[in-house]
Coordinates of C-alpha atoms and ligand atoms in Angstrom, one line a residue:
X1 CA -19.7 13.6 -22.1
X2 CA -16.9 11.0 -21.0
X3 CA -14.4 12.3 -18.7
X4 CA -11.0 11.2 -17.5
X5 CA -10.7 9.8 -14.1
X6 CA -8.8 11.9 -11.6
X7 CA -5.9 10.2 -9.5
X8 CA -4.8 12.4 -6.4
X9 CA -1.5 11.7 -5.1
X10 CA -1.0 13.1 -1.5
X11 CA 3.0 13.4 -1.3
X12 CA 5.1 14.1 -4.3
X13 CA 8.4 12.4 -3.1
X14 CA 9.9 9.4 -4.3
X15 CA 6.8 7.0 -4.3
X16 CA 4.8 9.9 -5.0
X17 CA 6.7 10.6 -8.5
X18 CA 6.7 7.0 -9.2
X19 CA 3.0 6.6 -8.9
X20 CA 2.4 9.6 -10.9
X21 CA 4.7 8.2 -13.8
X22 CA 3.0 4.7 -13.9
X23 CA -0.7 6.0 -13.5
X24 CA 0.3 8.3 -16.6
X25 CA 1.8 5.6 -18.5
X26 CA -1.1 3.2 -17.8
X27 CA -3.6 6.1 -18.9
X28 CA -5.4 5.5 -15.6
X29 CA -6.6 9.2 -15.5
X30 CA -5.3 12.6 -15.0
X31 CA -3.1 13.0 -12.1
X32 CA -2.9 15.7 -9.4
X33 CA 0.6 15.8 -7.5
X34 CA 0.0 17.4 -3.9
X35 CA 2.7 18.3 -1.7
X36 CA 3.1 20.8 1.2
X37 CA 3.3 24.5 0.2
X38 CA 7.4 24.5 0.8
X39 CA 7.6 21.9 -1.9
X40 CA 4.9 23.1 -4.0
X41 CA 7.4 24.0 -7.0
X42 CA 9.0 20.5 -6.4
X43 CA 5.5 18.9 -7.2
X44 CA 5.0 21.1 -10.1
X45 CA 8.5 20.5 -11.6
X46 CA 7.9 16.9 -11.1
X47 CA 4.6 17.1 -13.1
X48 CA 6.0 19.1 -15.6
X49 CA 8.7 16.7 -16.1
X50 CA 6.3 13.7 -16.3
X51 CA 4.2 15.5 -18.8
X52 CA 7.0 16.1 -21.1
X53 CA 7.9 12.4 -20.7
X54 CA 4.5 11.6 -22.1
X55 CA 5.4 13.3 -25.6
X56 CA 8.3 10.6 -25.7
X57 CA 6.5 7.4 -24.2
X58 CA 3.1 8.5 -25.7
X59 CA 0.6 8.8 -23.1
X60 CA -2.4 11.3 -22.8
X61 CA -2.6 12.3 -19.3
X62 CA -2.7 15.8 -17.4
X63 CA -0.3 16.0 -14.8
X64 CA -0.4 18.9 -12.6
X65 CA 1.6 19.8 -9.1
X66 CA -0.1 21.8 -6.3
X67 CA 0.0 22.7 -2.7
X68 CA -3.7 23.4 -2.8
X69 CA -6.3 20.9 -1.7
X70 CA -8.8 22.5 -3.6
X71 CA -6.9 20.8 -6.7
X72 CA -7.8 17.5 -5.5
X73 CA -11.5 17.8 -5.1
X74 CA -13.4 15.2 -7.2
X75 CA -10.7 12.8 -7.3
X76 CA -11.8 9.1 -7.7
X77 CA -8.7 7.5 -6.4
X78 CA -6.2 9.1 -3.8
X79 CA -3.0 7.5 -2.9
X80 CA -1.5 8.7 0.3
X81 CA 2.6 8.8 0.7
X82 CA 2.7 11.9 3.1
X83 CA 5.0 11.5 5.8
X84 CA 8.7 10.8 6.3
X85 CA 10.2 7.4 5.1
X86 CA 12.6 5.4 7.3
X87 CA 16.3 5.7 7.7
X88 CA 18.5 2.9 8.4
X89 CA 18.0 1.3 11.9
X90 CA 14.5 2.5 12.4
X91 CA 11.5 0.5 12.5
X92 CA 8.2 1.6 10.7
X93 CA 6.7 2.0 14.1
X94 CA 9.6 4.7 14.9
X95 CA 7.9 6.8 12.3
X96 CA 4.5 7.1 14.6
X97 CA 5.2 10.5 16.1
X98 CA 6.2 12.5 13.1
X99 CA 3.7 11.0 10.7
X100 CA 0.6 10.8 12.7
X101 CA 0.2 14.7 12.8
X102 CA 0.7 14.5 9.1
X103 CA -1.7 11.9 8.2
X104 CA -4.4 13.7 10.5
X105 CA -4.0 16.8 8.4
X106 CA -4.4 14.8 5.3
X107 CA -7.5 13.0 6.6
X108 CA -9.2 16.3 7.6
X109 CA -8.7 17.5 4.0
X110 CA -9.8 14.4 2.6
X111 CA -13.1 14.5 4.6
X112 CA -13.5 18.2 3.2
X113 CA -12.4 17.9 -0.3
X114 CA -12.6 14.1 -1.3
X115 CA -15.2 12.8 0.6
X116 CA -16.1 10.4 -2.4
X117 CA -12.6 9.0 -3.2
X118 CA -11.3 5.5 -2.7
X119 CA -8.4 6.2 -0.5
X120 CA -5.3 3.9 -0.7
X121 CA -2.7 4.6 2.4
X122 CA 1.1 3.9 2.0
X123 CA 2.5 6.0 4.7
X124 CA 4.0 4.1 7.7
X125 CA 3.5 2.6 10.2
X126 CA 0.9 1.6 7.6
X127 CA -1.7 -0.2 9.6
X128 CA -1.8 2.5 12.2
X129 CA -1.9 5.4 9.8
X130 CA -4.6 3.8 7.6
X131 CA -6.5 3.2 11.0
X132 CA -6.3 6.8 11.7
X133 CA -7.2 8.2 8.3
X134 CA -10.3 6.1 8.2
X135 CA -11.2 7.3 11.8
X136 CA -10.7 10.9 11.1
X137 CA -12.5 11.1 7.5
X138 CA -15.3 8.5 8.8
X139 CA -15.3 6.8 5.3
X140 CA -16.8 3.5 5.0
X141 CA -14.4 0.4 5.2
X142 CA -15.1 -0.2 1.4
X143 CA -13.2 3.1 0.4
X144 CA -10.2 2.9 3.0
X145 CA -7.4 0.5 2.3
X146 CA -3.6 0.4 3.1
X147 CA -0.9 -1.1 0.5
X148 CA 1.4 -3.4 2.2
X149 CA 0.4 -7.2 1.5
X150 CA 0.8 -6.7 -2.5
X151 CA 4.3 -5.3 -1.7
X152 CA 5.4 -7.9 0.8
X153 CA 3.9 -10.6 -1.5
X154 CA 6.0 -9.3 -4.2
X155 CA 9.1 -9.7 -2.2
X156 CA 8.1 -13.0 -1.2
X157 CA 7.4 -14.0 -4.8
X158 CA 10.6 -12.8 -6.1
X159 CA 12.9 -14.6 -3.4
X160 CA 10.9 -17.8 -4.1
X161 CA 11.3 -17.5 -7.8
X162 CA 15.0 -17.1 -7.6
X163 CA 15.5 -20.1 -5.2
X164 CA 13.4 -22.5 -7.3
X165 CA 14.8 -21.3 -10.5
X166 CA 11.5 -20.3 -12.0
X167 CA 9.7 -17.3 -13.5
X168 CA 8.4 -14.7 -10.9
X169 CA 5.1 -14.9 -12.8
X170 CA 4.7 -18.5 -11.8
X171 CA 4.7 -17.8 -8.3
X172 CA 1.5 -17.6 -6.2
X173 CA 1.8 -16.2 -2.7
X174 CA 0.0 -14.2 0.0
X175 CA 1.1 -12.2 3.0
X176 CA -1.4 -11.7 6.1
X177 CA -1.1 -9.5 9.2
X178 CA 0.6 -6.3 10.0
X179 CA 3.2 -4.3 7.9
X180 CA 5.9 -5.0 10.3
X181 CA 8.6 -7.6 10.8
X182 CA 6.6 -10.1 12.1
X183 CA 4.1 -10.3 9.1
X184 CA 3.0 -13.6 8.0
X185 CA 4.2 -14.8 4.8
X186 CA 1.7 -17.9 4.2
X187 CA 3.4 -20.8 3.1
X188 CA 0.4 -23.2 3.1
X189 CA -1.3 -21.0 0.3
X190 CA 1.9 -20.8 -1.5
X191 CA 2.4 -22.3 -4.9
X192 CA 4.4 -22.6 -8.2
X193 CA 1.3 -22.4 -10.7
X194 CA -0.5 -24.9 -8.2
X195 CA 2.4 -26.9 -7.0
X196 CA 2.9 -26.5 -3.4
X197 CA 6.1 -24.7 -2.7
X198 CA 7.0 -26.9 0.1
X199 CA 7.5 -29.7 -2.7
X200 CA 10.2 -27.8 -4.5
X201 CA 12.3 -25.8 -1.9
X202 CA 13.8 -27.3 1.2
X203 CA 12.7 -26.3 4.6
X204 CA 15.5 -24.4 5.9
X205 CA 15.7 -22.4 2.6
X206 CA 12.2 -21.7 2.9
X207 CA 12.4 -20.3 6.3
X208 CA 15.2 -18.0 5.3
X209 CA 12.9 -16.8 2.6
X210 CA 10.4 -16.0 5.1
X211 CA 12.7 -14.3 7.3
X212 CA 14.0 -12.2 4.4
X213 CA 10.6 -11.4 3.4
X214 CA 9.7 -9.9 6.8
X215 CA 12.6 -7.7 6.7
X216 CA 12.5 -6.9 3.1
X217 CA 11.7 -3.4 3.7
X218 CA 14.5 -2.7 6.0
X219 CA 17.1 -4.3 3.6
X220 CA 16.2 -1.6 1.2
X221 CA 16.5 1.0 3.8
X222 CA 20.1 -0.3 4.9
X223 CA 20.9 0.0 1.1
X224 CA 19.8 3.1 0.1
X225 CA 19.4 5.2 3.4
X226 CA 15.7 5.5 2.6
X227 CA 12.8 3.4 1.8
X228 CA 11.9 1.6 -1.4
X229 CA 9.7 3.1 -4.1
X230 CA 9.4 1.5 -7.5
X231 CA 7.7 -1.8 -6.0
X232 CA 5.6 0.2 -3.8
X233 CA 4.3 2.4 -6.4
X234 CA 3.5 -0.5 -8.5
X235 CA 1.7 -2.3 -5.7
X236 CA -0.7 0.7 -4.9
X237 CA -1.3 1.2 -8.8
X238 CA -2.3 -2.3 -9.1
X239 CA -5.1 -1.6 -6.4
X240 CA -6.2 1.6 -7.8
X241 CA -6.4 -0.1 -11.3
X242 CA -8.5 -2.9 -9.7
X243 CA -10.9 0.0 -8.2
X244 CA -11.1 2.2 -11.4
X245 CA -11.5 -0.9 -14.0
X246 CA -13.9 -2.8 -11.7
X247 CA -11.3 -5.7 -12.0
X248 CA -12.3 -7.6 -8.9
X249 CA -8.8 -8.6 -8.1
X250 CA -8.0 -10.9 -5.2
X251 CA -5.3 -9.0 -3.3
X252 CA -3.5 -8.9 0.1
X253 CA -4.1 -5.4 1.6
X254 CA -4.7 -3.8 5.2
X255 CA -8.3 -3.7 5.5
X256 CA -10.6 -2.7 8.2
X257 CA -11.7 -5.9 10.3
X258 CA -15.3 -6.2 11.8
X259 CA -14.7 -9.8 13.2
X260 CA -12.7 -11.6 10.3
X261 CA -9.9 -13.6 11.3
X262 CA -11.2 -13.1 15.0
X263 CA -10.1 -9.3 15.0
X264 CA -12.0 -6.2 15.2
X265 CA -11.5 -2.4 15.0
X266 CA -8.2 -2.9 13.4
X267 CA -6.5 -2.7 10.1
X268 CA -4.6 -5.6 9.1
X269 CA -3.3 -7.4 5.9
X270 CA -5.9 -9.9 4.7
X271 CA -6.9 -11.1 1.2
X272 CA -9.5 -8.5 -0.1
X273 CA -11.5 -8.2 -3.6
X274 CA -11.2 -4.6 -5.1
X275 CA -13.4 -3.8 -7.7
X276 CA -15.8 -0.9 -8.7
X277 CA -17.2 -0.5 -5.0
X278 CA -13.7 -0.6 -3.6
X279 CA -13.0 -3.4 -1.1
X280 CA -15.9 -5.5 -1.8
X281 CA -15.0 -8.6 0.1
X282 CA -12.6 -9.7 2.7
X283 CA -11.8 -13.4 2.0
X284 CA -11.1 -15.7 4.7
X285 CA -8.8 -18.4 4.3
X286 CA -8.0 -21.6 6.3
X287 CA -4.7 -21.2 8.1
X288 CA -2.6 -23.9 9.9
X289 CA -2.4 -23.4 13.7
X290 CA 1.3 -22.1 13.3
X291 CA -0.2 -19.5 10.9
X292 CA -2.8 -18.5 13.2
X293 CA 0.0 -18.1 16.2
X294 CA 2.1 -15.9 13.9
X295 CA -1.3 -13.7 12.8
X296 CA -2.0 -13.3 16.4
X297 CA 1.5 -12.2 17.2
X298 CA 1.3 -9.8 14.3
X299 CA -2.1 -8.2 15.3
X300 CA -0.8 -7.8 19.1
X301 CA 2.0 -5.5 17.5
X302 CA -0.4 -3.6 15.2
X303 CA -2.7 -3.0 18.2
X304 CA 0.3 -1.4 20.2
X305 CA 0.9 1.0 17.6
X306 CA -3.0 1.5 17.1
X307 CA -3.1 2.1 21.0
X308 CA -0.4 4.9 20.8
X309 CA -2.3 6.6 18.0
X310 CA -5.5 6.4 20.0
X311 CA -3.7 8.0 23.0
X312 CA -1.8 10.6 20.7
Ligands
APR1 N1 0.7 16.7 3.0 C1 1.0 16.1 1.9 N2 2.6 15.8 1.7 C2 3.3 15.8 2.9 C3 2.8 16.4 4.1 C4 1.5 16.9 4.1 N3 1.0 17.1 5.3 N4 3.7 16.1 4.9 C5 4.8 15.8 4.0 N5 4.3 15.5 2.9 C6 5.3 15.0 1.9 C7 6.8 15.4 2.0 O1 7.1 16.9 1.8 C8 7.4 14.6 0.9 O2 7.6 15.0 -0.4 O3 5.4 13.6 1.5 C9 6.4 13.5 0.7 C10 7.2 12.0 1.0 O4 8.2 11.7 0.3 P1 9.5 11.0 0.4 O5 10.2 11.8 1.7 O6 10.2 10.9 -0.7 O7 8.9 9.6 1.0 P2 8.6 8.3 0.1 O8 9.5 7.6 0.1 O9 7.6 8.6 -1.0 O10 7.6 7.6 1.4 C11 6.7 8.1 1.9 O11 5.6 6.0 2.5 O12 6.3 3.7 2.5 C12 6.1 4.9 3.0 O13 7.8 4.8 4.9 C13 7.1 5.5 3.8 O14 6.0 6.7 5.2 C14 6.7 6.8 4.3 C15 5.8 7.0 3.0

């Protein structure tokens, strides 16, 4: 008998709520919104509001709120946003002390209750949190991935589209490396429907766009006092959908590297193919010497936070 897919959302805050809304609207499956016991009623309230929203928008999805991991059992996909977001002036790495025990708690429960799920981590500092979740759960690298590249590329794409005066739909970009201010927006592979972006936008403008992309998360934290949630949620849903529908989408995401790009035992943003088996492939692309240098710098920053996590 056919059954609906089950999407477990760990964290019912700003991103969690938005994830639930998009997953339901796209009818990806039933949604379970999980949060800690003091926020159980909050999660239940959001779930009920979103179910009622379905009567208007017209989607068939059960959305429930809970603080019990038993209700997450059997999830096909888990998206983890548990933890605190940034406040103005904070870097993502400043969150490590608070979010590390939270991600460990989540990872232990994933291992116990959802060992077969495809897990997408959003909590920051992303590359270190996804590393720790994989380490604690022992899940294969195909089934643990971090969401950063789709979001960073979306920001890059928007700024390029505005500058070139073309639709965002026609911009193709990728962003590699860690989800920090030294991420690598890859200009050498960036096109407007095949036309190299360097032919359309002047170098000084491109440099400014690369810089704004790198600081794109911080710009929003500065404006709102908390981190972004609409685009992060859409990004993670794109990844979840690629898995649930075996779409084989080539997306930038934080994947566990075992020698690719010259790095080992590290999660970092690289192009991956996501399909029904999870992260089915890591795609190694040619980079310029300058980009390789930037990637090395970014990897060093990621490694420094992972080292903190390993000692913690
Ligand atoms: N298990 C489950 N949920 C938890 C846990 C836990 N152990 N600890 C905290 N949470 C919940 C919080 O109660 C809160 O409801 O995680 C939720 C986080 O929601 P928000 O504070 O609204 O944060 P959000 O904007 O959704 O960002 C979450 O994603 O992008 C990153 O930097 C961001 O690390 C942050 C995370």
